[in-house]
Amino acid sequence: MFLRRLLTRIATTLVTLLGVAVIVFAVIRIVPGDPVAMMLPPGATEADIARLNAFYGLDKSIPEQFFIWLGGVVQGDFGTSITTRQPVLGLVLSRLPATLELSVMALVIAVVLGGLVALTGTRLRYTRTEGALDVANGMALSVPDFLWGLVLILLFGVLWPVFTISGRVSPNLVPEFATSFFLFESVLRLRFDLWLDLVQHMLMPALALAIPLAAIIGQLLKQSLKETMHLDYVTLARTKGYSENHVILREALRNAVLPTLTLIGVQFTFLIGGTVIIERLFSYEGLGNMAIDAVINRDLPLIQGIVLLFALLFTLVNLAVDLLYAVLNPRLRHA
Amino acid sequence: MSFLKIRDLSVILRGTNHRLLRGVSLDVGATEVMGLVGESGAGKSMIGKAVLGILPRSARIVGGSIELDGVDLLTLPPRQRRHLIGQKAALIPQDPLTALNPARRIGPQISDRLVDILGWDKARARARAEEILHDVHIPQPDRVLRAYPHELSGGMRQRVLIASAFAAEPRLIVADEPTTALDVTVQKQILKLIFEMQARHGTALLFVTHDLGVVSKICQRLTVLYGGLVMEEAEVGAFFEAPRHAYSRALLAATPRHTDPTADLTPVPEAVIAEARRAVAEADQRWHA
Ligand SMILES: Nc1ncnc2c1ncn2[C@@H]1O[C@H](COP(=O)(O)OP(=O)(O)OP(=O)(O)O)[C@@H](O)[C@H]1O
Ligand SMILES: [Mg+2]
């Protein structure tokens, strides 16, 4: 039963990814802009251009190009970046950890902030504090992540420069690690100086990504907590002598989290999408920043590789949410 | 001596001066079963909720006292009040389908109060939970302790809730229409179980119901409520022989007899309702003065 569900899931994921690949492949070839012409110095001959076009397979028809590309992908070859002349897979994988670390950090901040807002709002419901929190939450919600990025740069980069707002790590600290998960590996290697430097770089972009999501989580979780607080089992727990805090945390929270969880999944994929602009804004060397360069340079193979990876990430996030939902909901676990 | 002693309790709808309870006084003796009857909206549940400290936010106590074992709950600070209620009283709720937390196993939902409020150690509380499940005639108590609520039928869940109410040996139990949400076929068994447990533990019981037939069989005394006002309070024997109050007589006439369910029922006559309304209005006048 579980196996069948998993297989169906994998199959739909593959179809989705294929669809994404087809669309991206077609779109980036239809929009104007010739990658080869952009790469060559002015005054290159027709012959030069033709030679490079042939080298990258751009002289063939789009369907032909697609099947050649797909044939490579199946064997783990995502082609060669036009601008850097390096294998796309290697490039993309070298940047992926930076983006993952940033996204996960943003998610953690969002969940903690949003959770605190919801719990405080529930604990202090019907008071003025609740109203104030609601207003603040609404403001956080109505400003998109990149504007928060600009605000944070102005505040903590310019007016009161306590955080580094550019790059991923200080140049003198760039580590020689086995993976590019610097934040993670620096903890394993007990390099706390490096860890602190990474966090300092990451905090502002992560916060910019996190604030809108925190607001959404805060709003939905509070709504759902307030509804749960009226349920009979919560009332029954009160008669047992339990305090308001206890009742919120042990009786209501776990049931209230379920509807929020699905939303976090969807929103987290938006957040990952948001890294593209935020990384650019903070010159953070991640996948998103690389994606913008790739688009500017019409680096077709690289764009395809990045988009496919993003799509894969999104589906994995959704899968993780489904699994977590099943774990948290006893009704599904036993079904 | 009465274990629960309510005096002149008034509850208003917050933000208005409309009273939901109009100076209710009521006593429940230490091992007594007190029936609380009255038509829908009379305020039966409000009384139970006030005693247990779970009035909805929209309702506010504005006068009177609720003494539990000689201590006035309304003068205690919230924390102590909660603790006292948790130690000495318990609720058997109306709807077993919604009164258990779907995300928690049955075992801890029975034993949590023993550990957290009464300070028992975990092993003892677990053993007690198993024992009390056995007492309410649940087969394989150890399996049920590990189950989640959705794995049990409605009747089983109500048994669990009864067990949970009696687990801490409370001195008072409030049962608010504990069988109306159940299948008719199990209603009788559950009623029987509640009174069996009450008799065995010698617990005071405040029994909220619409069913005068049940009251006549089970309760020692009863209180008739109309519009948040006590119409009559009487010994059950005397009441069913000759209710003093016209409203009580009308209520009795409007109730199906178990001995003769086909007999014609007389709806409460207009004149009686008018008189009850007048009593309510007079009480309000005195109160507002
Ligand atoms: N949450 C609430 N907010 C405001 N008023 C309420 C609330 N619950 C009940 N009331 C009102 O309080 C009065 C007493 O209600 P209560 O629930 O005690 O009636 P009851 O006698 O238990 O009736 P029933 O037999 O239908 O359960 C009613 O007039 C009702 O409308
Ligand atoms: Mg009621």
PDB file of N, CA and C in Angstrom, chain B residues 12 21 29 52 54 62-63 84 95 109 121 174-175 238 240 244 252 254-255 265:
ATOM      1  N   ILE B  12     -23.890  36.744  33.738  1.00  0.00           N
ATOM      2  CA  ILE B  12     -24.485  37.574  32.683  1.00  0.00           C
ATOM      3  C   ILE B  12     -23.814  37.300  31.347  1.00  0.00           C
ATOM      4  N   LEU B  21     -27.855  33.133  34.318  1.00  0.00           N
ATOM      5  CA  LEU B  21     -28.228  32.476  35.580  1.00  0.00           C
ATOM      6  C   LEU B  21     -28.699  33.556  36.530  1.00  0.00           C
ATOM      7  N   GLY B  29     -25.053  17.020  48.173  1.00  0.00           N
ATOM      8  CA  GLY B  29     -24.433  16.365  49.317  1.00  0.00           C
ATOM      9  C   GLY B  29     -23.248  15.514  48.894  1.00  0.00           C
ATOM     10  N   LEU B  52     -17.067  24.108  37.198  1.00  0.00           N
ATOM     11  CA  LEU B  52     -15.793  23.564  36.747  1.00  0.00           C
ATOM     12  C   LEU B  52     -14.838  24.632  36.204  1.00  0.00           C
ATOM     13  N   ILE B  54     -15.188  26.563  33.525  1.00  0.00           N
ATOM     14  CA  ILE B  54     -15.033  26.555  32.071  1.00  0.00           C
ATOM     15  C   ILE B  54     -16.160  27.309  31.377  1.00  0.00           C
ATOM     16  N   VAL B  62     -21.212  37.406  37.937  1.00  0.00           N
ATOM     17  CA  VAL B  62     -21.269  38.748  38.522  1.00  0.00           C
ATOM     18  C   VAL B  62     -21.710  38.723  39.981  1.00  0.00           C
ATOM     19  N   GLY B  63     -22.014  37.544  40.510  1.00  0.00           N
ATOM     20  CA  GLY B  63     -22.406  37.538  41.910  1.00  0.00           C
ATOM     21  C   GLY B  63     -22.607  36.127  42.415  1.00  0.00           C
ATOM     22  N   LEU B  84      -7.709  23.164  42.575  1.00  0.00           N
ATOM     23  CA  LEU B  84      -8.725  22.610  43.456  1.00  0.00           C
ATOM     24  C   LEU B  84      -9.785  21.869  42.642  1.00  0.00           C
ATOM     25  N   ASP B  95     -20.266  14.853  24.517  1.00  0.00           N
ATOM     26  CA  ASP B  95     -19.989  14.207  23.240  1.00  0.00           C
ATOM     27  C   ASP B  95     -18.633  13.506  23.258  1.00  0.00           C
ATOM     28  N   GLN B 109      -4.180  10.382  28.305  1.00  0.00           N
ATOM     29  CA  GLN B 109      -5.342  11.253  28.494  1.00  0.00           C
ATOM     30  C   GLN B 109      -6.095  10.884  29.775  1.00  0.00           C
ATOM     31  N   ASP B 121       3.598   9.209  40.644  1.00  0.00           N
ATOM     32  CA  ASP B 121       4.643   8.870  39.672  1.00  0.00           C
ATOM     33  C   ASP B 121       4.011   8.137  38.499  1.00  0.00           C
ATOM     34  N   VAL B 174     -19.520  16.209  37.458  1.00  0.00           N
ATOM     35  CA  VAL B 174     -20.563  16.871  36.702  1.00  0.00           C
ATOM     36  C   VAL B 174     -20.730  16.094  35.407  1.00  0.00           C
ATOM     37  N   ALA B 175     -21.936  15.579  35.176  1.00  0.00           N
ATOM     38  CA  ALA B 175     -22.197  14.863  33.930  1.00  0.00           C
ATOM     39  C   ALA B 175     -23.241  15.650  33.164  1.00  0.00           C
ATOM     40  N   ALA B 238     -40.780  12.842  46.728  1.00  0.00           N
ATOM     41  CA  ALA B 238     -41.842  13.819  46.921  1.00  0.00           C
ATOM     42  C   ALA B 238     -42.209  14.488  45.606  1.00  0.00           C
ATOM     43  N   PHE B 240     -42.025  13.440  42.476  1.00  0.00           N
ATOM     44  CA  PHE B 240     -42.806  12.680  41.502  1.00  0.00           C
ATOM     45  C   PHE B 240     -44.196  12.334  42.017  1.00  0.00           C
ATOM     46  N   ARG B 244     -44.404  20.644  43.687  1.00  0.00           N
ATOM     47  CA  ARG B 244     -45.014  21.813  44.319  1.00  0.00           C
ATOM     48  C   ARG B 244     -45.311  22.894  43.298  1.00  0.00           C
ATOM     49  N   LEU B 252     -43.505  17.777  34.116  1.00  0.00           N
ATOM     50  CA  LEU B 252     -43.714  16.347  34.346  1.00  0.00           C
ATOM     51  C   LEU B 252     -44.765  15.810  33.371  1.00  0.00           C
ATOM     52  N   ALA B 254     -45.354  16.924  30.549  1.00  0.00           N
ATOM     53  CA  ALA B 254     -44.847  16.999  29.176  1.00  0.00           C
ATOM     54  C   ALA B 254     -43.780  15.951  28.908  1.00  0.00           C
ATOM     55  N   THR B 255     -43.503  15.114  29.905  1.00  0.00           N
ATOM     56  CA  THR B 255     -42.436  14.115  29.776  1.00  0.00           C
ATOM     57  C   THR B 255     -43.028  12.740  29.534  1.00  0.00           C
ATOM     58  N   LEU B 265     -49.088  13.345  25.644  1.00  0.00           N
ATOM     59  CA  LEU B 265     -48.276  14.302  26.377  1.00  0.00           C
ATOM     60  C   LEU B 265     -48.948  15.662  26.302  1.00  0.00           C
TER      61      LEU B 265
END
